[in-house]
Coordinates of C-alpha atoms in Angstrom, one line a residue:
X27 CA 13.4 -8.8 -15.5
X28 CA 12.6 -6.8 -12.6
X29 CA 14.8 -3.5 -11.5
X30 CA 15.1 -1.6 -8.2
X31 CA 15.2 1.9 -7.4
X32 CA 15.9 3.6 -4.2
X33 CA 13.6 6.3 -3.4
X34 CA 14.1 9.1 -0.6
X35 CA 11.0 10.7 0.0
X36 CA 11.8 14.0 2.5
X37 CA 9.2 15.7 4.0
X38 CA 8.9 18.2 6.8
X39 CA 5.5 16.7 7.7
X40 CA 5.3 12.8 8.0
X41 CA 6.0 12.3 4.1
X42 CA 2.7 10.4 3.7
X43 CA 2.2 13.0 0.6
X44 CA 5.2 12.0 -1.0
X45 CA 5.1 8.6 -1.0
X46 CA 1.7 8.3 -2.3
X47 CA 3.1 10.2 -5.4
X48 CA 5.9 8.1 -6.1
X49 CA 3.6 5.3 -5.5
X50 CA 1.3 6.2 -8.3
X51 CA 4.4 6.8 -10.4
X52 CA 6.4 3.6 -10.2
X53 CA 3.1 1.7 -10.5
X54 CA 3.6 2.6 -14.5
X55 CA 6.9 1.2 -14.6
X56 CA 6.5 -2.2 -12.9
X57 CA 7.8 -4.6 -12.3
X58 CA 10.3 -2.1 -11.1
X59 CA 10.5 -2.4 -7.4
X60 CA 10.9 0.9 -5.8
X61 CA 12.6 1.0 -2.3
X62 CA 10.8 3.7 -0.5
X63 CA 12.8 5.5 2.3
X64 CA 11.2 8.5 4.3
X65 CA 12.9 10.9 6.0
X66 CA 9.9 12.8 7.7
X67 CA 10.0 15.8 10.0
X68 CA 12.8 17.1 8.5
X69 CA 13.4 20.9 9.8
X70 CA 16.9 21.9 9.5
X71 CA 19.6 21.7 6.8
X72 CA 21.9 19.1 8.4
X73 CA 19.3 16.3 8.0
X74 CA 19.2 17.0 4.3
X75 CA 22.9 17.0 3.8
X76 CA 22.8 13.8 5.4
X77 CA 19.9 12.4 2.9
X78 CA 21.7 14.4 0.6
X79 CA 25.1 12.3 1.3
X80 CA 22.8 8.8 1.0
X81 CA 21.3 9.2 -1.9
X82 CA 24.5 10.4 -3.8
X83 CA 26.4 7.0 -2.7
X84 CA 23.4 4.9 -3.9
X85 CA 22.7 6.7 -6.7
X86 CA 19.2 7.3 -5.4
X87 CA 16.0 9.7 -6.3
X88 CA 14.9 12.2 -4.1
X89 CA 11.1 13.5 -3.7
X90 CA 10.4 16.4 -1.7
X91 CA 7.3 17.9 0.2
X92 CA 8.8 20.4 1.9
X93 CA 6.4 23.8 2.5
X94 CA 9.4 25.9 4.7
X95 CA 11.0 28.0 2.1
X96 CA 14.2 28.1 3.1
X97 CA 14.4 24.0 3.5
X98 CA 13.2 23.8 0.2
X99 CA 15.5 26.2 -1.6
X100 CA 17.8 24.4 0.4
X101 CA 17.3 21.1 -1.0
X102 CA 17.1 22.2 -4.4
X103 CA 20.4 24.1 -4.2
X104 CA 22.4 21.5 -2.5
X105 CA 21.0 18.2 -4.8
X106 CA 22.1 20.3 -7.9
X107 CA 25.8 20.9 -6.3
X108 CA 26.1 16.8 -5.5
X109 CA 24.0 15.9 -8.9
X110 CA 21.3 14.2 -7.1
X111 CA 17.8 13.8 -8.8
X112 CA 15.5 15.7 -7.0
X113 CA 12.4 16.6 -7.4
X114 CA 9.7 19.4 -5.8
X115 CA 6.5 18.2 -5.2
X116 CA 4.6 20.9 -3.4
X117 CA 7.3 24.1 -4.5
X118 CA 5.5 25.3 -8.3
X119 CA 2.2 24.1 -7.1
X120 CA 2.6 26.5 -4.1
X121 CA 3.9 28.7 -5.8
X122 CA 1.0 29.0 -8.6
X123 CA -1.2 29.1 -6.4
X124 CA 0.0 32.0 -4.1
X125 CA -0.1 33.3 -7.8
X126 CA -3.5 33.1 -8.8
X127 CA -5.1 33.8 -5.1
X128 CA -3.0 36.4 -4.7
X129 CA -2.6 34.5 -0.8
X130 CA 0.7 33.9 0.9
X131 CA 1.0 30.3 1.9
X132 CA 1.0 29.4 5.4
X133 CA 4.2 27.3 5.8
X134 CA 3.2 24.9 7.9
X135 CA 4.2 21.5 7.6
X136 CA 1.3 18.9 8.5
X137 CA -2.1 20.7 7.6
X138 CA -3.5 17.9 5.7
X139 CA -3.3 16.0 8.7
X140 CA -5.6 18.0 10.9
X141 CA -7.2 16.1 13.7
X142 CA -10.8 16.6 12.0
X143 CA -13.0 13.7 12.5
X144 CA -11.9 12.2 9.0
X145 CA -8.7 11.6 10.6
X146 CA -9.8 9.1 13.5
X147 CA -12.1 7.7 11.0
X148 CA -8.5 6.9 8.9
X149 CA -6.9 5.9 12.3
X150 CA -9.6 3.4 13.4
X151 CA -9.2 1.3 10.3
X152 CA -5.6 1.1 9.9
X153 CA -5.5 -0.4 13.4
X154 CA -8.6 -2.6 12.4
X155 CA -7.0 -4.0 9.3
X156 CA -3.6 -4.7 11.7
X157 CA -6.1 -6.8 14.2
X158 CA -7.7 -8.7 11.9
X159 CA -4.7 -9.0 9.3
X160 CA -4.8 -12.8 7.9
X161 CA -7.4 -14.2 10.0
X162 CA -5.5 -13.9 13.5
X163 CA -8.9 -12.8 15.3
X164 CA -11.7 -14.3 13.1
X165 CA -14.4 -11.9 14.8
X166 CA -13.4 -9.3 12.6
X167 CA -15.0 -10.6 9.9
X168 CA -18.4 -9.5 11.5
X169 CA -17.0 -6.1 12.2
X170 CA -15.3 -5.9 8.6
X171 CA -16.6 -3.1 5.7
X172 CA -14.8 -5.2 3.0
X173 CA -13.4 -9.0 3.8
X174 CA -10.8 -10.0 1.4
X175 CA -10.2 -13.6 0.8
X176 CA -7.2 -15.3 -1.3
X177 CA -4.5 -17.7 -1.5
X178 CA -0.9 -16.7 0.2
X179 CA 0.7 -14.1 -1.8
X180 CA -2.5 -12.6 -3.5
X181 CA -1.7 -8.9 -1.8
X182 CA -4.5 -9.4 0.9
X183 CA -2.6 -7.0 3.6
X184 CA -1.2 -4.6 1.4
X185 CA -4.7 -4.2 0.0
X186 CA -6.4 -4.5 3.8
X187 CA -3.8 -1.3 4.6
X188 CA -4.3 0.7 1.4
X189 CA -7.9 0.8 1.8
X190 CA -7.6 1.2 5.3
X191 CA -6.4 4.7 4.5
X192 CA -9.5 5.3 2.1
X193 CA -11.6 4.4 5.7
X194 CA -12.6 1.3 5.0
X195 CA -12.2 -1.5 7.8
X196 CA -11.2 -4.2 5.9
X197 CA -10.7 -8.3 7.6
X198 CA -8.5 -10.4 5.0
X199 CA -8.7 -14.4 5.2
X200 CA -6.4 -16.6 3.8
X201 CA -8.0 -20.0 1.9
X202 CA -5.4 -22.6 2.6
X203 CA -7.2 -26.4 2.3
X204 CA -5.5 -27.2 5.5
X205 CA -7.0 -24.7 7.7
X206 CA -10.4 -24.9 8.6
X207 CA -13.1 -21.7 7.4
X208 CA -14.3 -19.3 9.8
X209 CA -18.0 -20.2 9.8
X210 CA -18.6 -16.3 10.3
X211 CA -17.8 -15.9 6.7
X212 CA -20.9 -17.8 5.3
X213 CA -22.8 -15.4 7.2
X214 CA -21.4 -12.2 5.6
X215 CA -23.5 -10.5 2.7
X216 CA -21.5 -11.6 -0.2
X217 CA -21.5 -8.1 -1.2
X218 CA -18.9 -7.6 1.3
X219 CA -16.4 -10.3 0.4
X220 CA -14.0 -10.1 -2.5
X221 CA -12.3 -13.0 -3.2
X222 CA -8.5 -12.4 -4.9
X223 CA -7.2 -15.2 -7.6
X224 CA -4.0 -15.1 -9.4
X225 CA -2.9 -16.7 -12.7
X226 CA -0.6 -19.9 -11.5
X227 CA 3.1 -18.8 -13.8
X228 CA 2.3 -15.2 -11.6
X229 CA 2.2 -16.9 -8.4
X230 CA 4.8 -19.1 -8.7
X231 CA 6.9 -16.3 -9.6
X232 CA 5.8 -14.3 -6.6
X233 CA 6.4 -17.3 -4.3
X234 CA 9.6 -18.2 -5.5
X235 CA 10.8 -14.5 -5.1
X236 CA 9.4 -14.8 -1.2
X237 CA 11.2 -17.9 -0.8
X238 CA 14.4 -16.3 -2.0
X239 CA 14.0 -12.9 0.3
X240 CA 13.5 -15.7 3.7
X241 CA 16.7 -17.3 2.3
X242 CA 15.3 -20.5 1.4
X243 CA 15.5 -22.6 -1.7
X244 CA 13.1 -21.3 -4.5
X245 CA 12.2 -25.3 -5.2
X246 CA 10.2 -25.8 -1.3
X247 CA 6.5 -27.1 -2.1
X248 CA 4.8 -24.0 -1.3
X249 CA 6.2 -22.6 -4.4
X250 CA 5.5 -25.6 -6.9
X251 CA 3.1 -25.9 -9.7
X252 CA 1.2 -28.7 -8.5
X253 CA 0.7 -26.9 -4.7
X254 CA -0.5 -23.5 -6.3
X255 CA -3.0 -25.4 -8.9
X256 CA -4.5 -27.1 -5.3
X257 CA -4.5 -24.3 -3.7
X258 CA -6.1 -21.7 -6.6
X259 CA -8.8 -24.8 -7.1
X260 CA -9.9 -25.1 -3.6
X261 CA -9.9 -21.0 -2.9
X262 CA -11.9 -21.1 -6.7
X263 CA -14.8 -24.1 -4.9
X264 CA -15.0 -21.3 -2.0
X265 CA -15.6 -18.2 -3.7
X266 CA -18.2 -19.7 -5.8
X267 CA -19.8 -21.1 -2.1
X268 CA -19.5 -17.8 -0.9
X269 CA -21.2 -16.1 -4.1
X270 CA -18.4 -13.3 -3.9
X271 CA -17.3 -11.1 -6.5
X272 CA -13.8 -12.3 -7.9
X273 CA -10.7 -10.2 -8.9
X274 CA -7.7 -11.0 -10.7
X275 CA -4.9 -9.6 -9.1
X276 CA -2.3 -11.1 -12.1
X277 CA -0.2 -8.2 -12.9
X278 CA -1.9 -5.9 -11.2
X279 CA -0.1 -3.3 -8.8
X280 CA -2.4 -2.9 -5.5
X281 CA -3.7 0.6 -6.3
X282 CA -5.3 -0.6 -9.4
X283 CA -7.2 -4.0 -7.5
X284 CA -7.9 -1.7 -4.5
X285 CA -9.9 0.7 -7.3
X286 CA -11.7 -1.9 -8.7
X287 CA -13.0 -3.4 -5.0
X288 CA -14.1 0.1 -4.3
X289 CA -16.0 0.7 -7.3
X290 CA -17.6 -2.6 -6.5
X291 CA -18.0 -2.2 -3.0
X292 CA -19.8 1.4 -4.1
X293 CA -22.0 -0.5 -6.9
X294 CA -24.0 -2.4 -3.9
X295 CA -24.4 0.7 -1.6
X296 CA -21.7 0.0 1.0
X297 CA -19.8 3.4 2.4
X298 CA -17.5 3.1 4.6
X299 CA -18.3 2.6 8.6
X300 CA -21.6 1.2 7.4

């Protein structure tokens, strides 16, 4: 049975550091579902009383990337007063390493976000993989590094964003029977296409789950045995058309099937922006 956790991530920066690190970590415990809330830009000690005050009532973790001293010493002060789990991401690292260089830190939030040239690289294919998310504008799949193809529910888009942050521009398309190919995508290099399957109990599960978050009954035919086994068959008839290489995403998390499409992307020679 799956568990929740709520997550605070605080950060005086944009908290993108944090939440890749809890990220990595609840990926060990799934399927614990982690509720991830950021609280970004923080600079004074009334916002943390206030996360402070949320996470208490829900019983929530706190993970910090704070660089200001005082903010942090704050934080770790206060969440041991209220007994809120809290823990110091950057803090002993900083720390160490003002140590061993014999360097004082700089204390300023947002370095690693520098407006070098890697940045807009980063910036460029988030906003691609938002255009061409699920096949709304099919001429991305021209334009595309990586095009990721896959039934509903195979993680297409939270793939298409993850390694949009690794610089890839990445087009997803869903295979539904119903809906007509883009004829662009029998043009494409199969090295460029991954194709996404699932294992049928998975995706019923995962379908049933959705149906329950819209509010609607679990039984509807897009979560049924019969429509999955059509739907896994005809996107199985495709991929082998197209030649792609095939991953199972079956209890997978999407850090773990984004890994394995880069190593394959890398095996044929593609970088990204090629």
């Amino acid at each position: 049975m799956s568990a929740e956790i709520v997550i605070y991530v605080v950060s005086d920066s944009a908290g993108d550091t944090g939440e890749i690190v809890v990220r990595a970590a609840v990926a060990q415990f799934h399927p614990v579902y982690a509720d991830i809330r950021r609280a970004p830009f923080v600079q004074d000690e009334g916002t943390i009383e206030k996360v402070l005050d949320k996470a208490k009532a829900e019983k929530a973790v706190i993970l910090y990337t704070l660089v200001i001293p005082g903010l942090r010493d704050y934080m770790a002060r206060r969440a041991a007063e209220e007994g809120v789990a809290a823990i110091d991401v950057l803090g002993p690292l900083i720390g160490s390493l003002e140590s061993q260089t014999g360097i004082k830190a700089r204390q300023e939030p947002g370095l690693n976000h520098v407006l070098d040239a890697d940045y807009f690289r980063k910036v460029d294919a988030v906003e691609f993989a938002v255009k061409y998310d699920d096949a709304k504008d099919t001429t991305g799949v021209m334009k595309a590094d990586i095009v990721l193809v896959g039934v509903s529910r195979t993680s297409k888009t939270p793939l298409s964003m993850y390694l949009a942050h690794k610089k890839f521009k990445v087009a997803n398309v869903p295979l539904v029977p119903e809906l007509r190919l883009p004829p662009e995508l029998f043009k494409l290099p199969k090295h460029r296409i991954v194709g996404l399957t699932i294992g049928t109990h998975y995706l019923n599960i995962i379908r049933k789950e959705r149906l329950k978050a819209l509010g609607l009954p679990d039984n509807a035919p897009y979560a049924t045995t019969e429509r999955i086994e059509r739907e896994l068959a005809y996107a199985d008839d495709v991929m082998q058309r197209l030649g792609c290489v095939v991953i199972d995403v079956s209890n997978r998390a999407v850090e773990e099937t984004a890994s394995l499409i880069m190593e394959c992307v890398r095996g044929n020679g593609l970088s990204r922006g090629e």
